[in-house]
CSV table of C-alpha atoms in Angstrom, one decimal:
chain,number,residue,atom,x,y,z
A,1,UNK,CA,113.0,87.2,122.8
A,2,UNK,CA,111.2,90.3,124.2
A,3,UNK,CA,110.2,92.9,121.5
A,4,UNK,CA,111.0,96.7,122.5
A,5,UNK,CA,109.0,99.3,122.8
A,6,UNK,CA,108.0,100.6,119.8
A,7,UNK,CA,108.7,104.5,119.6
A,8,UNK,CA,105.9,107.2,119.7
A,9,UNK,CA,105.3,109.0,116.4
A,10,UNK,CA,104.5,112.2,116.1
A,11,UNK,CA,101.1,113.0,114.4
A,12,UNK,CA,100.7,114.4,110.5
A,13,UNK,CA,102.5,117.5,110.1
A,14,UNK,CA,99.8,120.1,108.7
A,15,UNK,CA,101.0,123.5,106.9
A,16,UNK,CA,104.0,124.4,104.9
A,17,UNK,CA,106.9,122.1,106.0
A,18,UNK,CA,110.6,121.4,104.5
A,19,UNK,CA,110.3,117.7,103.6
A,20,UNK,CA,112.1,115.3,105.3
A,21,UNK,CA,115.4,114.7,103.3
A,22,UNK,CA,116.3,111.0,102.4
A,23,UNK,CA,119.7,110.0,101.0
A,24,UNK,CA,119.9,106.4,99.7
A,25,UNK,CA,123.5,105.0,98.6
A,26,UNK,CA,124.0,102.7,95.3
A,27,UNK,CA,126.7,100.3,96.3
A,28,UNK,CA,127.8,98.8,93.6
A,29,UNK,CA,127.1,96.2,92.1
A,30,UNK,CA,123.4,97.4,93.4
A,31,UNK,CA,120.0,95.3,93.5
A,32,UNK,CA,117.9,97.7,91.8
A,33,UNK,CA,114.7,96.4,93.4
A,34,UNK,CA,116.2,97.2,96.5
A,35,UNK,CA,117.1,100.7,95.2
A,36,UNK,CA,113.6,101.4,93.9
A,37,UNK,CA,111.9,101.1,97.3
A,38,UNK,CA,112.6,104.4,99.1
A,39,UNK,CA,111.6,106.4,96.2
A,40,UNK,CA,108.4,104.3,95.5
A,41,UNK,CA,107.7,104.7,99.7
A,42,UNK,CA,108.5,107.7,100.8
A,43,UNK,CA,108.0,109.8,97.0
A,44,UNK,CA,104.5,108.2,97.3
A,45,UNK,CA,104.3,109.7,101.0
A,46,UNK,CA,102.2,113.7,101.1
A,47,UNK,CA,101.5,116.0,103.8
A,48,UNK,CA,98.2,117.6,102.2
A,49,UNK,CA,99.3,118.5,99.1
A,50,UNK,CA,103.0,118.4,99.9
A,51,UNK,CA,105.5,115.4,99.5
A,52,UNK,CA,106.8,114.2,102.7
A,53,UNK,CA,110.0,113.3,101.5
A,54,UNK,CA,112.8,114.6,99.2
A,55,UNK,CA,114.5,111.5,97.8
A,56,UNK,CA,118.1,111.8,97.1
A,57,UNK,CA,120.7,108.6,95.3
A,58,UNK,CA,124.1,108.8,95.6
A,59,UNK,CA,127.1,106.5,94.9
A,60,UNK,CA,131.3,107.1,95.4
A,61,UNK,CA,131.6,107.9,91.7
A,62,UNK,CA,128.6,109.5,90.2
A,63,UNK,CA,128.3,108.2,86.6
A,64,UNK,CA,127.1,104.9,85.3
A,65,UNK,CA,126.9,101.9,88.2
A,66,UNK,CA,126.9,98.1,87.8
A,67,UNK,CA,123.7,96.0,88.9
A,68,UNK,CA,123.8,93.1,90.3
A,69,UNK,CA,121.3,91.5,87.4
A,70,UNK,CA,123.9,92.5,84.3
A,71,UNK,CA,122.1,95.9,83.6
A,72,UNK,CA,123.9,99.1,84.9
A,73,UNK,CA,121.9,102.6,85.9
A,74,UNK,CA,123.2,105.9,85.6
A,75,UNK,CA,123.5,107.9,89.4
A,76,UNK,CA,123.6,111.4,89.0
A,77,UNK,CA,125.5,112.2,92.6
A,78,UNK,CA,128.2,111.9,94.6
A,79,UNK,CA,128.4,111.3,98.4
A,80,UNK,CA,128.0,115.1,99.3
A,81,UNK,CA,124.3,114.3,99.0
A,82,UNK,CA,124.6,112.5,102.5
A,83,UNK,CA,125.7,115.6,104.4
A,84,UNK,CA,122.0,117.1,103.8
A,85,UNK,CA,120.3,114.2,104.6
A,86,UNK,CA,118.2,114.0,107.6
A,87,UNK,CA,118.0,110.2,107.0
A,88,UNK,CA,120.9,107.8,105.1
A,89,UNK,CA,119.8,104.0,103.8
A,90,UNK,CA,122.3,101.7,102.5
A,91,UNK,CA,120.4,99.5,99.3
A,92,UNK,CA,120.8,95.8,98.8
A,93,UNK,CA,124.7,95.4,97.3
A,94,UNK,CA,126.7,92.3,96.2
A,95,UNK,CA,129.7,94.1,97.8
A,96,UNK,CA,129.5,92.4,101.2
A,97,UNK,CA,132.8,91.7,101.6
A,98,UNK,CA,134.7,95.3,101.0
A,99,UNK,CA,132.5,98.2,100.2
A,100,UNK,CA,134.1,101.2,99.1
A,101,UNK,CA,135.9,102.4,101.7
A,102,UNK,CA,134.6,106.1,101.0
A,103,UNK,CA,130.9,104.9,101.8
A,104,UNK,CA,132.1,103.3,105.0
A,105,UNK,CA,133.7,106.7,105.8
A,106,UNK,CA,130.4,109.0,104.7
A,107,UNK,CA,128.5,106.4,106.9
A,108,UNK,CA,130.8,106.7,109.9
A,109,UNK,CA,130.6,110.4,109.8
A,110,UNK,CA,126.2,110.4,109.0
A,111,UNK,CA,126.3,108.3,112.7
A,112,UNK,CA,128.2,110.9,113.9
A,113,UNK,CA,126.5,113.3,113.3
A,114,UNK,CA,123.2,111.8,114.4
A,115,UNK,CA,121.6,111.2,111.1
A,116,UNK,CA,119.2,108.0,110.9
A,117,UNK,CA,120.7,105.3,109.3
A,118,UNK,CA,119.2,102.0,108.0
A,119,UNK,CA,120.1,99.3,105.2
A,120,UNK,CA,118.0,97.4,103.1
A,121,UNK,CA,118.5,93.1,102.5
A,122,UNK,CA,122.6,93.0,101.9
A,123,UNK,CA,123.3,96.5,102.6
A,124,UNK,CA,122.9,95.2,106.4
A,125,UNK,CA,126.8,94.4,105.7
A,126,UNK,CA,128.2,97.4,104.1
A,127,UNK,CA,127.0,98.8,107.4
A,128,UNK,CA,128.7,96.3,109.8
A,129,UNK,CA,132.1,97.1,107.7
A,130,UNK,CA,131.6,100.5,108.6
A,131,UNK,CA,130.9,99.6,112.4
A,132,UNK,CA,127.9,100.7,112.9
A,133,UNK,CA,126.3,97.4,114.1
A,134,UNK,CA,128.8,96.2,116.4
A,135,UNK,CA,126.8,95.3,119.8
A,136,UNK,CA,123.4,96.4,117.8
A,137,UNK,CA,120.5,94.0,117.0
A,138,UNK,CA,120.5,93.7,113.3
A,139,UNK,CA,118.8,91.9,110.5
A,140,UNK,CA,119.5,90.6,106.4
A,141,UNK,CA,118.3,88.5,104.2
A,142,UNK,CA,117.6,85.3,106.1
A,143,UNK,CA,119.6,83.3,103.4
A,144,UNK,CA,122.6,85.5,104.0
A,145,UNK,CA,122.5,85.0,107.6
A,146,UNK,CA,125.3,82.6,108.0
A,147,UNK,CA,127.4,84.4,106.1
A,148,UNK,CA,126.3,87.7,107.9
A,149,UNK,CA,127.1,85.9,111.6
A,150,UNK,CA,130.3,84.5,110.6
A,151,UNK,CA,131.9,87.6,109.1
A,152,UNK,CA,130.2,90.1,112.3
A,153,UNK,CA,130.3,88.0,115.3
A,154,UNK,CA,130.1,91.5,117.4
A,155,UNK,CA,126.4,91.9,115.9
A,156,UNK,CA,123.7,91.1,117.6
A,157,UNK,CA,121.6,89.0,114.3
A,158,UNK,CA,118.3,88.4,114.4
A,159,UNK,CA,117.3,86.3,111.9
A,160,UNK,CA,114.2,86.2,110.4
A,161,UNK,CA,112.4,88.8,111.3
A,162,UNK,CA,110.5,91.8,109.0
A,163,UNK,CA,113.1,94.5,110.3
A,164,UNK,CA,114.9,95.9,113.5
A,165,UNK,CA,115.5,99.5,114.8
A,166,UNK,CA,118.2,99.9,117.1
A,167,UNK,CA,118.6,103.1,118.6
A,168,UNK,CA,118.3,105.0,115.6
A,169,UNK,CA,120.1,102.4,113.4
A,170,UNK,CA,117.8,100.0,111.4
A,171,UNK,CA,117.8,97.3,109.3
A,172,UNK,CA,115.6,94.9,107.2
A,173,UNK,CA,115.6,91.5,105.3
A,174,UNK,CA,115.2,91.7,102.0
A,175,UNK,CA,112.5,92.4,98.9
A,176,UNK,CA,109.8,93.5,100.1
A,177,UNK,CA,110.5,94.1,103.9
A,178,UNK,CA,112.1,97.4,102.5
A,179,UNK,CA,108.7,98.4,102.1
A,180,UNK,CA,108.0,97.6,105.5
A,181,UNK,CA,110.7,99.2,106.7
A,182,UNK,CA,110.3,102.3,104.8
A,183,UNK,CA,106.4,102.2,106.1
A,184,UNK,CA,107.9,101.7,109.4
A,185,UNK,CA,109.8,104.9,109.3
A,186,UNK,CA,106.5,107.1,107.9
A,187,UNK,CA,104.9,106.0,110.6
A,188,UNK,CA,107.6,107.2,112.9
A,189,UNK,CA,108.0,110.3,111.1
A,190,UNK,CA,104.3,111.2,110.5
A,191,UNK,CA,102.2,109.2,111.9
A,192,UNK,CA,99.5,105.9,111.6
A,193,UNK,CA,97.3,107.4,109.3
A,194,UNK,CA,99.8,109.0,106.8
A,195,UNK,CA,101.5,105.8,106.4
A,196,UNK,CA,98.5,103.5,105.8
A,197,UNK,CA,97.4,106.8,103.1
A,198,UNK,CA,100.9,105.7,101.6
A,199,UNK,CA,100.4,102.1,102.1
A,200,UNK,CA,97.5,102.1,100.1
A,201,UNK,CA,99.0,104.3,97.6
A,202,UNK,CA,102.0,101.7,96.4
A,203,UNK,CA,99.5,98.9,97.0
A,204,UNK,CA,101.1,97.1,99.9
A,205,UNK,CA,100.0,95.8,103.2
A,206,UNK,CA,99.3,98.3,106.0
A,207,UNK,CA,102.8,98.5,108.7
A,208,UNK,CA,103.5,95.2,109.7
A,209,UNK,CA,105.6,94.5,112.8
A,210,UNK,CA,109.0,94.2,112.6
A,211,UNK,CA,109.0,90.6,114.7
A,212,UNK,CA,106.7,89.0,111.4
A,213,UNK,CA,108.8,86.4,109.8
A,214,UNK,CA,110.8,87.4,106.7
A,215,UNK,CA,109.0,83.7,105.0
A,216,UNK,CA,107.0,81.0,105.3
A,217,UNK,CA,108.5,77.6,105.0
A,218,UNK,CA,105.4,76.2,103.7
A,219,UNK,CA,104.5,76.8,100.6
A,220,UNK,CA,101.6,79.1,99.7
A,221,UNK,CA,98.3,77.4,98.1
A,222,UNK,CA,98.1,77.3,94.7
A,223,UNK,CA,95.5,80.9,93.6
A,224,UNK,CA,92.2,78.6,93.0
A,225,UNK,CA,90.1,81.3,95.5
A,226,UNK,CA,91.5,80.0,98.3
A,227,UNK,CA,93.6,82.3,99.6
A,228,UNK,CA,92.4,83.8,102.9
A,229,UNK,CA,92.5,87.7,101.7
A,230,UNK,CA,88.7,88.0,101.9
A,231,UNK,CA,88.1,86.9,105.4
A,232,UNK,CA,90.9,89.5,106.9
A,233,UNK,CA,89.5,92.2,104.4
A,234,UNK,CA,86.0,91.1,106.3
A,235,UNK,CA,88.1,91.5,110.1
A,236,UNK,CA,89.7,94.6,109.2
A,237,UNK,CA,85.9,95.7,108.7
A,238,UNK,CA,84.4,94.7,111.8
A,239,UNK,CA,87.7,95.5,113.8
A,240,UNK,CA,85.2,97.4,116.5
A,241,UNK,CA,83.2,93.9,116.9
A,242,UNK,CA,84.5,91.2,118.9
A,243,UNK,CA,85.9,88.1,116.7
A,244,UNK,CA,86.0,85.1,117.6
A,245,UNK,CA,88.6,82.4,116.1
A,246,UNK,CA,85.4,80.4,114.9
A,247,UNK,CA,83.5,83.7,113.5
A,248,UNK,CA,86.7,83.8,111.3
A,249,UNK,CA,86.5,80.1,110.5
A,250,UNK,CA,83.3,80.4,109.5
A,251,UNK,CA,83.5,83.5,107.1
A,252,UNK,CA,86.5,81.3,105.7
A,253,UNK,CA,84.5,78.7,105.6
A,254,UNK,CA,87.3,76.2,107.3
A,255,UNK,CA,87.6,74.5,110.3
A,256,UNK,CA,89.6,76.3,113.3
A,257,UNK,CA,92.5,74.5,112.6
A,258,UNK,CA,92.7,74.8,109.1
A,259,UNK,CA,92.3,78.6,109.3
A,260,UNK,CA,95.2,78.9,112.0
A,261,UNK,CA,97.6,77.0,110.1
A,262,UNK,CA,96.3,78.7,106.6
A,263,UNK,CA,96.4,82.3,108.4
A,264,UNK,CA,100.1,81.6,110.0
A,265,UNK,CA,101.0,80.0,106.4
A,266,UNK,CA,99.7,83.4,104.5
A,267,UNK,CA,100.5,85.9,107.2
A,268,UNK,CA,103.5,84.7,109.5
A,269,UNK,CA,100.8,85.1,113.0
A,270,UNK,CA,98.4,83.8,114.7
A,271,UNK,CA,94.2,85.0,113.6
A,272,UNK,CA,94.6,86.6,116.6
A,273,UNK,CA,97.9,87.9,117.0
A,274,UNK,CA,97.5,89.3,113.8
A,275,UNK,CA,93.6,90.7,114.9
A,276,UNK,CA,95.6,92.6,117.8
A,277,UNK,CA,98.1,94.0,115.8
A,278,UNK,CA,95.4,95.6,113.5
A,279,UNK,CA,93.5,96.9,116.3
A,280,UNK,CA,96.6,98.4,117.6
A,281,UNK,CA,97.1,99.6,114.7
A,282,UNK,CA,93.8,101.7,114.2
A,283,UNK,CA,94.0,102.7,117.9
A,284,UNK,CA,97.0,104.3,117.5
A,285,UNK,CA,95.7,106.0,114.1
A,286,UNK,CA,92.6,107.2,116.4
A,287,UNK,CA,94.8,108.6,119.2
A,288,UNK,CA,96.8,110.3,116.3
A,289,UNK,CA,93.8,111.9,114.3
A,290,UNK,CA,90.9,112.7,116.8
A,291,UNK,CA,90.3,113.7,120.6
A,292,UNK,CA,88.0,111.0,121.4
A,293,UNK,CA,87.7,109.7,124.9
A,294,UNK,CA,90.0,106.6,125.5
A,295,UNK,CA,86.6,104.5,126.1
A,296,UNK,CA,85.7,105.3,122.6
A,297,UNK,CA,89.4,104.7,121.3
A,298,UNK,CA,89.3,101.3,122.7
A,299,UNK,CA,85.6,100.7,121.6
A,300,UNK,CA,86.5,101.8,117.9
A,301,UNK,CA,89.5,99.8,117.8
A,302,UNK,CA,88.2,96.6,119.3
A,303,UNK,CA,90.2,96.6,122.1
A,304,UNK,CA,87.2,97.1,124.5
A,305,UNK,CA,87.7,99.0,127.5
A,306,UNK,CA,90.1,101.8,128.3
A,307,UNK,CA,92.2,99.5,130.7
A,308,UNK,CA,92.5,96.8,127.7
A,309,UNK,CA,93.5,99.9,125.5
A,310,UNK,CA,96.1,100.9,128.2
A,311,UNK,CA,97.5,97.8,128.7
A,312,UNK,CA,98.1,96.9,125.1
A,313,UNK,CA,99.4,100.3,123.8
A,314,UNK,CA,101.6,100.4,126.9
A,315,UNK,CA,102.8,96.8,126.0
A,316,UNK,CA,103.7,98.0,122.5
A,317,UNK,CA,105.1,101.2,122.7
A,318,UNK,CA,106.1,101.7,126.2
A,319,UNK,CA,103.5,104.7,126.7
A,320,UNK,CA,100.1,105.3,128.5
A,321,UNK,CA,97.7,106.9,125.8
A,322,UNK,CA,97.3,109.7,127.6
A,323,UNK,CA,101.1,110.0,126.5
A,324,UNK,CA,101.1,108.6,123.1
A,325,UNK,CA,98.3,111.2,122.4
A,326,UNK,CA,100.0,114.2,124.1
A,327,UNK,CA,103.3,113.3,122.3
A,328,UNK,CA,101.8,113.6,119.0
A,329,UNK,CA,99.9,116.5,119.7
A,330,UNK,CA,103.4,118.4,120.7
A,331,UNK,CA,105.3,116.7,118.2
A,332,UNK,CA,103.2,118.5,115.5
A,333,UNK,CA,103.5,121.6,116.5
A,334,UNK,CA,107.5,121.5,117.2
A,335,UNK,CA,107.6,119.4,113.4
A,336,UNK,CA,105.6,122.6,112.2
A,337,UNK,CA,108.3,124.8,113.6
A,338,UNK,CA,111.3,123.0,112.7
A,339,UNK,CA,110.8,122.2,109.3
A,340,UNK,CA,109.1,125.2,108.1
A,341,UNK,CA,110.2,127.1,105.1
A,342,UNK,CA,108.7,129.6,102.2
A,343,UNK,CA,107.3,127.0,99.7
């Protein structure tokens, strides 16, 4: 399966600016971890010393709402909230089978209107009901899959993956690939280096791609200081150095072999699939943040040479970095002027 292009983000928006405006439906009965995520993500998520988000739940009868895990949680708004939103996400729901058919209607009319729409675990479903994933790649939970196939054979599902962004609609497994997704979707709004600010913030990993598998069918090591953390906190370090699979071995302190399958058992990649990504991943944050010549971008991020850089980044996100870099440069200014207000 070919991965798409990932799309350029625009660089951190600088000055006053109206924050971006995120409306996330409860549909009952709601997994409240699920529901918790955008507001952890995106409320943890500053431009300077602004937030980058206004955070917005909403459910078809405002009042008290059903959990899925026998509690219930009080939801202060009705659907209204969606027609402000710039973006609309769809929270894990045991109602796969017939969402309220007033949420399928707001959601039909968000599309239409060209908001950005994206679902969380199970909420993948209450947006195939309202037809919004027919002939799009999709995700869910992987253990819902099945399920998810049988009842939407017009979706494209691809199973067990982080999360997938089609044309403006995405969606994401479950748990903690919200976070992902909702990283994902700082990034595209604001940039690399605002999202890994926010990353480190709620304590998760930095963006991880969307083609990472959702688990691992191994089981994890048992916590007796064996976990591999260490040695990729030691990579991340040394991203501008090369690294060899047998330098990382050696920090480990494991044969090649062991450390490949340990690293794909902890991380879902390859050491050096998941070495690229990070390099990538600063590269783009250093075409975002400074003016550096692109030797020095590719030198910084361990990439190497400006040709290495340019095929990689052109690889990933379909643009040269002469373009990535111009893009967020303009994008800034036109984010500026779009979303500014009196604060």
């Amino acid at each position: 399966m070919t991965t798409p292009p990932e799309p350029v983000p625009p660089a951190p928006v600088s000055g006053a600016h109206r924050p971006h405006r995120v409306t996330v439906i409860a549909v009952p009965p709601v997994t409240t971890f699920d529901l918790s995520i955008p507001e952890v993500v995106f409320g943890a998520t500053r431009i300077g010393e602004d937030p980058a988000y206004e955070v917005t739940v909403c459910t078809p009868t405002p009042g008290v709402v059903p959990a899925a895990i026998g509690i219930d949680i009080v939801v202060r708004h009705g659907l209204e909230a969606i027609e402000r939103a710039d973006t609309v996400i769809v929270t894990g729901t045991g109602a796969r089978v017939s969402a309220d058919p007033r949420v399928l209607d707001a959601l039909r009319a968000a599309a239409a209107q060209g908001r950005r729409i994206a679902s969380i675990c199970t909420g993948a479903f209450v947006l195939a009901q309202a037809g919004l994933l027919d002939s799009r790649r999709a995700t869910t939970f992987w253990s819902m899959s099945e399920e998810f196939r049988e009842r939407f054979p017009g979706v494209d599902l691809v199973p067990g993956v982080l999360f997938v962004e089609d044309d403006g609609v995405l969606t994401s497994a479950g748990l903690s690939a919200g976070i992902d997704l909702c990283l994902h979707m700082v990034r595209c709004d604001y940039g690399a280096a605002v999202a890994n600010d926010t990353a480190r913030l709620v304590v998760a990993a930095p963006v991880r791609p969307g083609g990472q598998a959702q688990f691992i069918e191994t089981p994890l090591p048992a916590d007796r200081g064996t976990s591999l953390a260490a040695t990729r906190a030691w990579a991340l370090a040394r991203l501008h150095e090369p690294t060899a699979l047998a330098d990382l071995a050696r920090h480990a302190g494991l044969s090649v072999r062991t450390l490949t399958r340990r690293f794909r058992s902890e991380t879902g990649l390859s050491p050096l699939q998941w070495l690229l990504h990070q390099r990538l991943h600063r590269a783009r944050e250093i075409l975002e943040t400074t003016t550096l010549p692109m030797d020095q971008v590719a030198a910084r991020s361990g990439l190497g040479t400006a040709d290495s850089l340019r095929a990689h980044l052109v690889r990933r996100t379909g643009s040269t970095p002469t373009v990535y870099r111009a893009a967020a440069r303009s994008s800034t200014s036109s984010t500026v002027s779009r979303n500014s207000v009196v604060l």
